[in-house]
Coordinates of C-alpha atoms in Angstrom, one line a residue:
X1 CA 62.3 96.7 29.0
X2 CA 60.8 96.0 32.3
X3 CA 60.4 92.2 31.5
X4 CA 64.1 92.1 30.2
X5 CA 65.0 93.7 33.7
X6 CA 63.1 91.3 35.5
X7 CA 64.5 88.5 33.6
X8 CA 68.1 89.4 33.8
X9 CA 67.5 89.9 37.7
X10 CA 66.2 86.5 38.0
X11 CA 69.0 85.1 35.7
X12 CA 71.6 87.0 37.7
X13 CA 70.2 85.6 41.1
X14 CA 70.1 81.9 39.6
X15 CA 73.6 82.1 38.7
X16 CA 74.8 83.7 42.0
X17 CA 72.6 81.2 43.9
X18 CA 74.3 78.0 41.8
X19 CA 77.8 79.9 42.1
X20 CA 77.2 80.0 46.2
X21 CA 75.9 76.5 46.5
X22 CA 79.0 75.2 44.4
X23 CA 81.4 76.9 46.4
X24 CA 79.7 75.6 49.6
X25 CA 79.1 71.9 48.5
X26 CA 81.8 70.6 51.0
X27 CA 80.2 72.3 53.8
X28 CA 76.6 71.2 52.9
X29 CA 78.0 68.0 52.4
X30 CA 79.4 67.9 56.0
X31 CA 76.1 69.6 57.4
X32 CA 74.1 66.8 56.1
X33 CA 76.1 64.1 58.2
X34 CA 75.8 66.4 61.3
X35 CA 73.2 67.4 63.9
X36 CA 72.3 71.2 63.7
X37 CA 69.5 74.1 63.7
X38 CA 67.7 74.7 60.7
X39 CA 69.3 77.6 58.8
X40 CA 68.1 79.8 55.9
X41 CA 69.5 81.4 53.0
X42 CA 71.7 84.5 53.6
X43 CA 70.9 84.9 57.3
X44 CA 71.8 81.4 58.5
X45 CA 70.4 81.0 62.1
X46 CA 70.4 85.0 62.6
X47 CA 66.4 85.1 63.2
X48 CA 66.9 82.6 65.9
X49 CA 68.7 85.4 67.7
X50 CA 66.4 88.1 67.9
X51 CA 65.8 89.8 71.1
X52 CA 67.4 91.3 74.2
X53 CA 71.2 90.1 75.1
X54 CA 69.4 88.2 78.1
X55 CA 66.9 86.3 75.9
X56 CA 69.9 85.5 73.1
X57 CA 72.0 84.0 76.3
X58 CA 69.0 81.9 77.1
X59 CA 68.6 80.6 73.2
X60 CA 72.3 80.0 73.4
X61 CA 72.0 77.5 76.3
X62 CA 68.8 76.1 74.7
X63 CA 71.1 75.2 71.6
X64 CA 73.6 74.0 73.6
X65 CA 71.2 71.6 75.8
X66 CA 69.6 70.7 72.5
X67 CA 72.9 69.5 70.6
X68 CA 74.7 68.1 73.7
X69 CA 77.5 67.1 73.7
X70 CA 78.1 68.1 70.0
X71 CA 79.7 68.9 67.7
X72 CA 76.9 70.4 65.7
X73 CA 76.9 72.6 62.3
X74 CA 75.3 75.7 61.8
X75 CA 75.2 78.8 59.4
X76 CA 76.3 82.3 60.7
X77 CA 74.8 84.3 57.8
X78 CA 76.4 83.1 54.6
X79 CA 79.3 81.4 56.7
X80 CA 79.3 77.7 57.6
X81 CA 80.5 76.9 61.1
X82 CA 80.8 73.8 63.3
X83 CA 80.4 74.4 67.3
X84 CA 83.2 72.1 69.1
X85 CA 82.9 71.8 72.9
X86 CA 84.6 68.3 73.7
X87 CA 88.3 68.7 75.2
X88 CA 89.5 66.4 72.6
X89 CA 88.3 68.2 69.5
X90 CA 89.2 71.4 71.3
X91 CA 92.8 70.6 71.7
X92 CA 93.2 69.6 68.0
X93 CA 91.5 73.0 66.9
X94 CA 93.8 75.1 69.3
X95 CA 96.8 73.5 68.6
X96 CA 96.6 73.4 64.9
X97 CA 98.8 75.3 62.7
X98 CA 95.6 74.8 60.2
X99 CA 93.6 77.0 62.6
X100 CA 95.5 80.1 63.6
X101 CA 93.3 82.5 61.6
X102 CA 90.9 83.8 63.8
X103 CA 88.2 84.4 61.1
X104 CA 86.1 87.0 59.4
X105 CA 83.8 87.7 62.9
X106 CA 87.2 89.2 64.1
X107 CA 87.2 91.9 61.6
X108 CA 84.2 93.4 63.2
X109 CA 86.3 93.8 66.6
X110 CA 88.9 96.0 64.7
X111 CA 86.7 99.1 65.4
X112 CA 88.2 99.2 68.5
X113 CA 91.1 96.8 68.7
X114 CA 92.5 97.3 65.5
X115 CA 95.0 94.7 64.8
X116 CA 96.6 93.9 68.2
X117 CA 97.1 90.2 69.3
X118 CA 93.5 89.6 69.6
X119 CA 92.4 90.4 66.1
X120 CA 95.7 90.4 64.1
X121 CA 96.3 88.2 61.0
X122 CA 98.4 85.3 61.4
X123 CA 101.7 86.5 60.1
X124 CA 101.3 89.9 61.9
X125 CA 100.4 88.0 65.2
X126 CA 103.6 85.5 64.8
X127 CA 105.6 88.8 64.5
X128 CA 104.1 90.5 67.3
X129 CA 103.9 87.6 69.8
X130 CA 107.4 87.0 69.5
X131 CA 108.3 90.7 70.2
X132 CA 105.7 91.3 73.1
X133 CA 106.2 87.9 75.0
X134 CA 109.2 88.9 76.6
X135 CA 107.3 91.7 78.2
X136 CA 105.4 89.2 80.3
X137 CA 108.2 87.6 82.1
X138 CA 108.0 86.8 85.9
X139 CA 110.3 89.8 86.7
X140 CA 108.3 92.3 84.9
X141 CA 104.9 90.9 86.5
X142 CA 106.6 91.2 90.1
X143 CA 107.4 95.0 89.3
X144 CA 103.4 95.7 89.1
X145 CA 102.7 94.8 92.5
X146 CA 103.4 98.4 94.1
X147 CA 100.9 99.5 91.3
X148 CA 98.3 96.8 92.3
X149 CA 98.9 97.6 95.9
X150 CA 98.5 101.2 95.7
X151 CA 95.1 100.8 93.4
X152 CA 93.7 98.6 95.6
X153 CA 94.1 101.0 98.6
X154 CA 92.1 103.5 96.9
X155 CA 89.3 101.1 96.0
X156 CA 89.3 99.7 99.9
X157 CA 89.2 103.7 100.7
X158 CA 86.3 104.4 98.2
X159 CA 84.3 101.0 99.1
X160 CA 84.4 102.0 102.7
X161 CA 81.4 104.4 102.3
X162 CA 79.2 101.2 101.7
X163 CA 79.7 99.6 104.8
X164 CA 76.9 98.4 106.9
X165 CA 74.4 99.9 104.7
X166 CA 71.3 97.7 104.2
X167 CA 70.8 98.7 100.7
X168 CA 73.0 96.6 97.9
X169 CA 75.4 98.4 95.6
X170 CA 76.6 97.0 92.4
X171 CA 80.3 95.8 92.6
X172 CA 81.0 96.9 89.2
X173 CA 80.7 100.8 90.0
X174 CA 84.1 100.3 92.4
X175 CA 86.1 97.4 90.8
X176 CA 85.9 98.6 87.1
X177 CA 87.5 102.0 87.9
X178 CA 90.0 100.0 90.0
X179 CA 91.0 97.6 87.1
X180 CA 91.1 100.3 84.5
X181 CA 93.4 102.6 86.8
X182 CA 95.8 99.9 87.2
X183 CA 96.0 98.5 83.7
X184 CA 96.8 102.4 82.5
X185 CA 99.5 102.5 85.0
X186 CA 101.1 99.0 84.6
X187 CA 101.0 99.4 80.5
X188 CA 101.4 103.2 79.9
X189 CA 102.6 104.6 83.2
X190 CA 99.8 106.8 82.7
X191 CA 97.9 107.9 86.2
X192 CA 94.2 108.0 85.1
X193 CA 93.2 108.0 88.7
X194 CA 89.4 107.6 88.0
X195 CA 89.1 106.5 91.9
X196 CA 90.9 109.3 93.3
X197 CA 89.0 112.0 91.1
X198 CA 85.9 110.0 91.6
X199 CA 85.1 111.0 87.8
X200 CA 83.5 109.1 85.1
X201 CA 85.8 107.9 82.5
X202 CA 84.3 108.2 79.0
X203 CA 86.9 105.4 77.7
X204 CA 85.9 102.9 80.3
X205 CA 82.1 103.2 79.2
X206 CA 83.0 103.3 75.7
X207 CA 84.9 99.9 76.1
X208 CA 81.5 98.3 77.2
X209 CA 79.4 99.9 74.5
X210 CA 82.1 98.8 72.0
X211 CA 82.3 95.6 72.6
X212 CA 78.9 94.7 73.0
X213 CA 78.1 96.3 69.8
X214 CA 80.7 94.5 67.9
X215 CA 79.6 91.1 69.4
X216 CA 76.0 91.9 68.6
X217 CA 77.0 91.7 64.7
X218 CA 77.9 88.2 65.0
X219 CA 74.5 86.9 65.5
X220 CA 73.0 89.5 63.4
X221 CA 74.0 88.8 59.6
X222 CA 72.1 91.7 58.4
X223 CA 74.6 94.2 60.2
X224 CA 77.8 92.1 58.7
X225 CA 78.2 94.9 55.8
X226 CA 80.1 97.9 57.1
X227 CA 77.5 100.2 55.4
X228 CA 74.4 98.4 57.4
X229 CA 76.5 98.4 60.6
X230 CA 77.2 102.4 60.0
X231 CA 73.6 103.1 59.4
X232 CA 72.8 101.1 62.6
X233 CA 75.1 103.2 64.7
X234 CA 73.7 106.7 63.3
X235 CA 70.0 105.7 63.6
X236 CA 70.9 104.6 67.5
X237 CA 73.0 107.4 68.1
X238 CA 76.1 105.2 68.8
X239 CA 78.0 106.7 66.0
X240 CA 80.7 108.3 68.6
X241 CA 81.4 105.3 70.6
X242 CA 84.5 104.0 68.5
X243 CA 85.9 107.9 68.2
X244 CA 85.5 108.0 72.1
X245 CA 87.4 104.6 72.6
X246 CA 90.3 105.7 70.3
X247 CA 90.7 109.2 71.2
X248 CA 92.3 108.6 74.8
X249 CA 94.7 105.9 74.2
X250 CA 96.1 108.0 71.3
X251 CA 96.4 110.9 73.5
X252 CA 98.5 109.0 76.0
X253 CA 100.6 107.4 73.6
X254 CA 101.6 110.8 71.9
X255 CA 102.2 112.2 75.5
X256 CA 104.4 109.1 76.7
X257 CA 106.2 109.0 73.2
X258 CA 107.7 112.7 74.0
X259 CA 108.7 111.7 77.6
X260 CA 110.2 108.6 76.1
X261 CA 112.3 110.1 73.3
X262 CA 113.4 113.0 76.1
X263 CA 114.6 110.2 78.2
X264 CA 116.4 108.4 75.4
X265 CA 118.0 111.5 74.3
X266 CA 119.5 112.3 77.6
X267 CA 120.9 108.9 78.0
X268 CA 121.8 108.5 74.6
X269 CA 120.0 106.4 72.3
X270 CA 122.8 103.5 71.6
X271 CA 122.2 102.5 75.8
X272 CA 119.8 99.9 76.1
X273 CA 116.8 101.8 77.8
X274 CA 115.3 98.7 79.4
X275 CA 118.5 98.0 81.4
X276 CA 119.3 101.7 82.6
X277 CA 118.5 103.2 85.9
X278 CA 115.3 104.8 85.1
X279 CA 113.2 102.0 86.7
X280 CA 109.7 103.5 86.5
X281 CA 109.9 104.2 82.6
X282 CA 112.2 101.2 81.8
X283 CA 109.6 98.4 82.4
X284 CA 106.4 99.8 81.1
X285 CA 104.8 97.9 78.2
X286 CA 104.2 101.1 76.4
X287 CA 108.2 101.9 76.8
X288 CA 109.0 98.2 75.8
X289 CA 107.0 98.8 72.5
X290 CA 108.9 102.1 71.8
X291 CA 112.2 100.3 72.5
X292 CA 111.3 97.4 70.0
X293 CA 111.0 100.0 67.3
X294 CA 114.5 101.4 68.0
X295 CA 115.8 97.7 67.8
X296 CA 114.0 97.1 64.3
X297 CA 110.7 96.2 65.4
X298 CA 108.9 98.4 62.6
X299 CA 106.0 99.1 64.9
X300 CA 103.8 101.8 63.3
X301 CA 102.0 104.1 65.3
X302 CA 98.7 102.2 64.6
X303 CA 100.5 99.4 65.6
X304 CA 101.5 100.4 69.0
X305 CA 98.1 102.0 69.3
X306 CA 96.5 98.6 68.8
X307 CA 98.4 96.7 71.1
X308 CA 97.8 98.9 73.8
X309 CA 94.0 99.2 73.4
X310 CA 94.2 95.4 73.3
X311 CA 96.2 95.2 76.3
X312 CA 94.0 97.8 78.2
X313 CA 90.9 96.1 77.1
X314 CA 91.9 92.7 78.1
X315 CA 93.4 93.8 81.4
X316 CA 90.9 95.7 83.0
X317 CA 87.2 94.8 81.6
X318 CA 88.0 90.9 81.8
X319 CA 89.7 91.0 85.1
X320 CA 86.9 93.4 86.5
X321 CA 84.3 91.0 85.3
X322 CA 85.9 87.9 86.9
X323 CA 86.5 89.9 90.4
X324 CA 82.8 90.9 90.5
X325 CA 81.7 87.4 89.8
X326 CA 84.0 86.2 92.5
X327 CA 83.0 88.4 95.2
X328 CA 79.4 87.7 94.4
X329 CA 79.9 84.0 94.6
X330 CA 81.5 84.4 98.0
X331 CA 78.8 86.4 99.0
X332 CA 76.3 83.8 98.0
X333 CA 78.4 80.8 99.6
X334 CA 79.3 82.2 103.2
X335 CA 81.2 78.8 104.1
X336 CA 83.4 79.2 101.1
X337 CA 84.3 82.7 101.8
X338 CA 84.9 81.9 105.6
X339 CA 87.5 79.1 104.0
X340 CA 88.9 82.0 101.8
X341 CA 89.6 84.3 104.7
X342 CA 91.2 81.3 107.0
X343 CA 93.6 81.2 104.3
X344 CA 94.2 85.0 103.9
X345 CA 94.6 85.1 107.8
X346 CA 97.3 82.3 107.7
X347 CA 99.3 84.4 105.5
X348 CA 98.8 87.9 107.0
X349 CA 97.2 87.5 110.4
X350 CA 96.0 90.9 111.5
X351 CA 98.7 92.9 109.8
X352 CA 98.2 95.6 107.4
X353 CA 101.5 94.3 105.2
X354 CA 101.1 94.6 101.4
X355 CA 100.7 91.4 99.5
X356 CA 104.0 90.4 97.5
X357 CA 104.0 88.1 94.3
X358 CA 105.7 85.4 97.1
X359 CA 102.3 85.5 98.9
X360 CA 99.7 85.0 95.9
X361 CA 101.5 81.4 95.3
X362 CA 100.5 80.8 98.9
X363 CA 96.7 81.8 98.1
X364 CA 96.0 78.3 96.9
X365 CA 92.2 78.2 97.9
X366 CA 91.6 81.4 96.6
X367 CA 93.1 80.2 93.2
X368 CA 90.7 77.5 93.7
X369 CA 87.8 80.0 94.0
X370 CA 88.9 82.0 90.8
X371 CA 89.1 79.1 88.9
X372 CA 85.7 77.7 89.7
X373 CA 84.4 81.3 88.9
X374 CA 86.1 81.1 85.7
X375 CA 84.7 77.9 84.9
X376 CA 81.1 78.7 85.6
X377 CA 81.2 82.3 84.2
X378 CA 84.2 82.3 81.5
X379 CA 84.6 85.8 80.5
X380 CA 85.1 84.8 76.8
X381 CA 82.1 82.5 76.2
X382 CA 83.0 81.8 72.9
X383 CA 86.3 81.5 70.5
X384 CA 86.2 81.7 66.8
X385 CA 89.0 80.0 64.4
X386 CA 88.8 79.7 60.8
X387 CA 90.5 76.8 59.1
X388 CA 93.0 77.4 56.6
X389 CA 92.9 73.9 55.4
X390 CA 91.2 70.9 56.1
X391 CA 91.3 69.2 59.6
X392 CA 90.0 66.3 61.2
X393 CA 88.8 66.3 64.7
X394 CA 88.3 63.6 67.2
X395 CA 84.3 63.2 67.3
X396 CA 83.0 60.7 64.3
X397 CA 86.2 61.2 62.7
X398 CA 84.7 64.5 61.1
X399 CA 86.8 66.2 58.7
X400 CA 86.1 70.1 58.8
X401 CA 86.6 71.7 55.3
X402 CA 88.8 74.5 54.6
X403 CA 86.9 77.8 55.4
X404 CA 85.2 76.4 58.0
X405 CA 84.4 78.5 61.1
X406 CA 85.2 76.6 64.4
X407 CA 83.0 78.2 67.1
X408 CA 84.9 77.0 70.4
X409 CA 82.7 77.2 73.5
X410 CA 84.1 77.3 76.8
X411 CA 80.8 78.1 78.1
X412 CA 79.5 74.8 76.6
X413 CA 82.8 72.8 77.8
X414 CA 82.5 74.2 81.4
X415 CA 79.1 73.1 82.0
X416 CA 79.4 69.6 80.8
X417 CA 78.1 67.4 83.5
X418 CA 80.1 64.5 82.1
X419 CA 83.4 66.6 83.1
X420 CA 81.8 68.8 85.9
X421 CA 78.7 67.0 87.7
X422 CA 76.2 69.2 88.9
X423 CA 78.1 71.9 86.7
X424 CA 75.8 74.9 88.0
X425 CA 76.7 74.2 91.5
X426 CA 79.7 76.4 92.9
X427 CA 82.4 74.0 94.3
X428 CA 86.0 75.1 94.4
X429 CA 87.3 71.6 95.0
X430 CA 86.6 70.9 91.5
X431 CA 90.2 72.4 91.1
X432 CA 91.8 70.2 93.7
X433 CA 95.0 68.5 91.9
X434 CA 93.6 65.0 92.4
X435 CA 90.4 66.3 90.5
X436 CA 92.3 68.2 88.1
X437 CA 94.3 65.3 87.1
X438 CA 90.9 63.5 86.4
X439 CA 90.0 65.6 83.4
X440 CA 91.4 66.3 80.1
X441 CA 93.7 69.6 80.1
X442 CA 91.3 71.2 77.9
X443 CA 88.6 70.8 79.7
X444 CA 89.1 74.1 81.5
X445 CA 90.0 76.9 78.7
X446 CA 89.1 80.3 80.3
X447 CA 91.9 81.8 78.5
X448 CA 91.7 79.9 75.3
X449 CA 94.7 77.5 74.8
X450 CA 97.3 76.6 72.1
X451 CA 99.7 79.2 70.6
X452 CA 97.0 82.0 70.3
X453 CA 96.2 81.7 74.1
X454 CA 95.9 84.6 76.4
X455 CA 99.2 86.3 76.7
X456 CA 98.1 88.1 79.7
X457 CA 96.6 85.1 81.8
X458 CA 99.3 85.2 84.3
X459 CA 98.8 89.3 84.6
X460 CA 94.7 88.5 85.2
X461 CA 95.6 85.7 87.9
X462 CA 97.8 87.9 89.8
X463 CA 95.9 91.1 89.8
X464 CA 92.6 89.1 90.8
X465 CA 94.3 87.4 93.9
X466 CA 95.6 90.8 94.9
X467 CA 92.1 92.4 94.8
X468 CA 90.2 89.9 96.1
X469 CA 92.6 89.3 99.0
X470 CA 92.7 92.6 99.7
X471 CA 89.0 93.3 99.6
X472 CA 88.5 90.2 101.7
X473 CA 90.8 91.2 104.5
X474 CA 88.9 94.5 105.1
X475 CA 85.5 93.5 104.5
X476 CA 83.0 90.3 104.4
X477 CA 80.6 90.4 101.8
X478 CA 76.9 89.5 101.5
X479 CA 73.9 89.5 99.5
X480 CA 70.4 88.0 99.2
X481 CA 70.3 87.0 95.7
X482 CA 70.7 83.2 94.7
X483 CA 72.6 81.4 92.0
X484 CA 69.5 81.1 89.7
X485 CA 68.6 84.7 90.0
X486 CA 71.9 85.5 88.3
X487 CA 70.9 86.2 84.6
X488 CA 73.7 86.5 81.9
X489 CA 74.1 88.5 78.8
X490 CA 76.5 87.2 75.7
X491 CA 78.7 89.8 74.2
X492 CA 82.4 89.4 73.5
X493 CA 82.7 89.0 77.1
X494 CA 80.0 87.5 79.3
X495 CA 78.6 90.0 81.9
X496 CA 75.5 89.7 84.6
X497 CA 72.5 91.4 83.5
X498 CA 71.5 92.9 86.9
X499 CA 75.1 93.8 87.7
X500 CA 76.7 92.4 91.1
X501 CA 74.4 93.7 94.0
X502 CA 76.1 93.1 97.4
X503 CA 76.4 94.6 100.9
X504 CA 79.5 94.7 103.0
X505 CA 80.3 94.6 106.5
X506 CA 83.6 95.3 108.7
X507 CA 85.6 92.2 108.6
X508 CA 86.6 91.0 112.2
X509 CA 90.1 90.4 111.6
X510 CA 90.4 87.1 113.2
X511 CA 90.1 83.3 111.6
X512 CA 86.5 82.2 111.0
X513 CA 87.5 78.9 112.9
X514 CA 88.5 80.9 115.9
X515 CA 84.9 82.6 115.8
X516 CA 83.2 79.4 115.2
X517 CA 84.9 77.8 118.1
X518 CA 83.7 80.7 120.3
X519 CA 80.3 80.4 119.2
X520 CA 80.4 76.9 120.0
X521 CA 81.7 77.5 123.5
X522 CA 79.0 80.4 124.1

């Protein structure tokens, strides 16, 4: 009996292996023509990515350097992937109707994001994107400015306690709560107020944990099966992370739905609520979703929850990370910080007037700084697309078979020395109009690109401009660390391992060129 069982087991394994090889013959044929790291059955290159997030980030850079400029093939567990970084190839993939599917790996992110725009299957994404896009018009973005200014005033008040201290503090401790409060107010009209109450928000901490846990699964194939991941969460005591992240949005949506229904009933459901006199309620992202249901949008409670969580995650953590990196870069490069402040002074002088959407257009040099920060530290370092049909790319006329996972790397593209000489030098002038003109338009993709590009990119740029300009009007920022000291860790979002340590000083509200002239005369 034992011999029969062993024999049958061997036969089954051989059959499964032959089936796997036959189904993947197109992938293996392409892999034989392409450079790429060695892979192993079942785990692919997973063994290469054992270690801490910082060590994994280092291995990613080694891989990109070894196979520069790409493309190159690799196996993510049992799935075939092609890493792509050349702008010409990125443009083909990101704009192809054959590559709109986010891929199997994005199923991991549904633990917290559900099926919002970030993770939704193509048909659902098309329907929701069409409905939600009008919510991001210029008029709507302009009405967010009172919220931007209010939350940044609280930020300035809170961070003032760090003035003139010699010991560094982590910018994240102040910027992250401000960003979360802002997105909660602008998307849901909910005053979370973690800044004023000086309280720790479980939801904010859960976002960081949840995204890191789900991203980890991508390069640990043994955690692909849900049962294995559930066991891992229990063994590490992290099983409540996703429950914590889901609880807060559901609670708020329930409360706001009651208020929305009350308003709707009061003014009659047949009246267009978006055009009603209730300005504070009518322009909220959440209320727009509620109204879409009245107009036949057929959004379930889960659909609404998924879109709200997606927007909160996309509008808080991403913006907070980039503001922190931008301020850290300015602390390291004092000459660039002086140029930024001179521009701010030209617009506002010594006044305390609040920034308007018209003012942000004039912050041209600050925008260059933000873009250079996004180039060096793209908040989304990797983008995945799964091909629904064969697709020919520019490099070597490779034809990528249906089912290929395209691993698109803004991180690699943004550090390509052919596109950006000395890529680890911080130089905002890379984004002068003449320098932009010289590069392929897909040489810079911090918000992805094509039809599934980030819907909130304009919101992100506006909110970052407001926060950075407000911060720099009040404080000068300093640090002892150097660029090479910054260590990165890989997740859904790319973060600094050791935070964003700085000190701040009172801003002398005069242009720096005035102070330089005074010093020269002295």
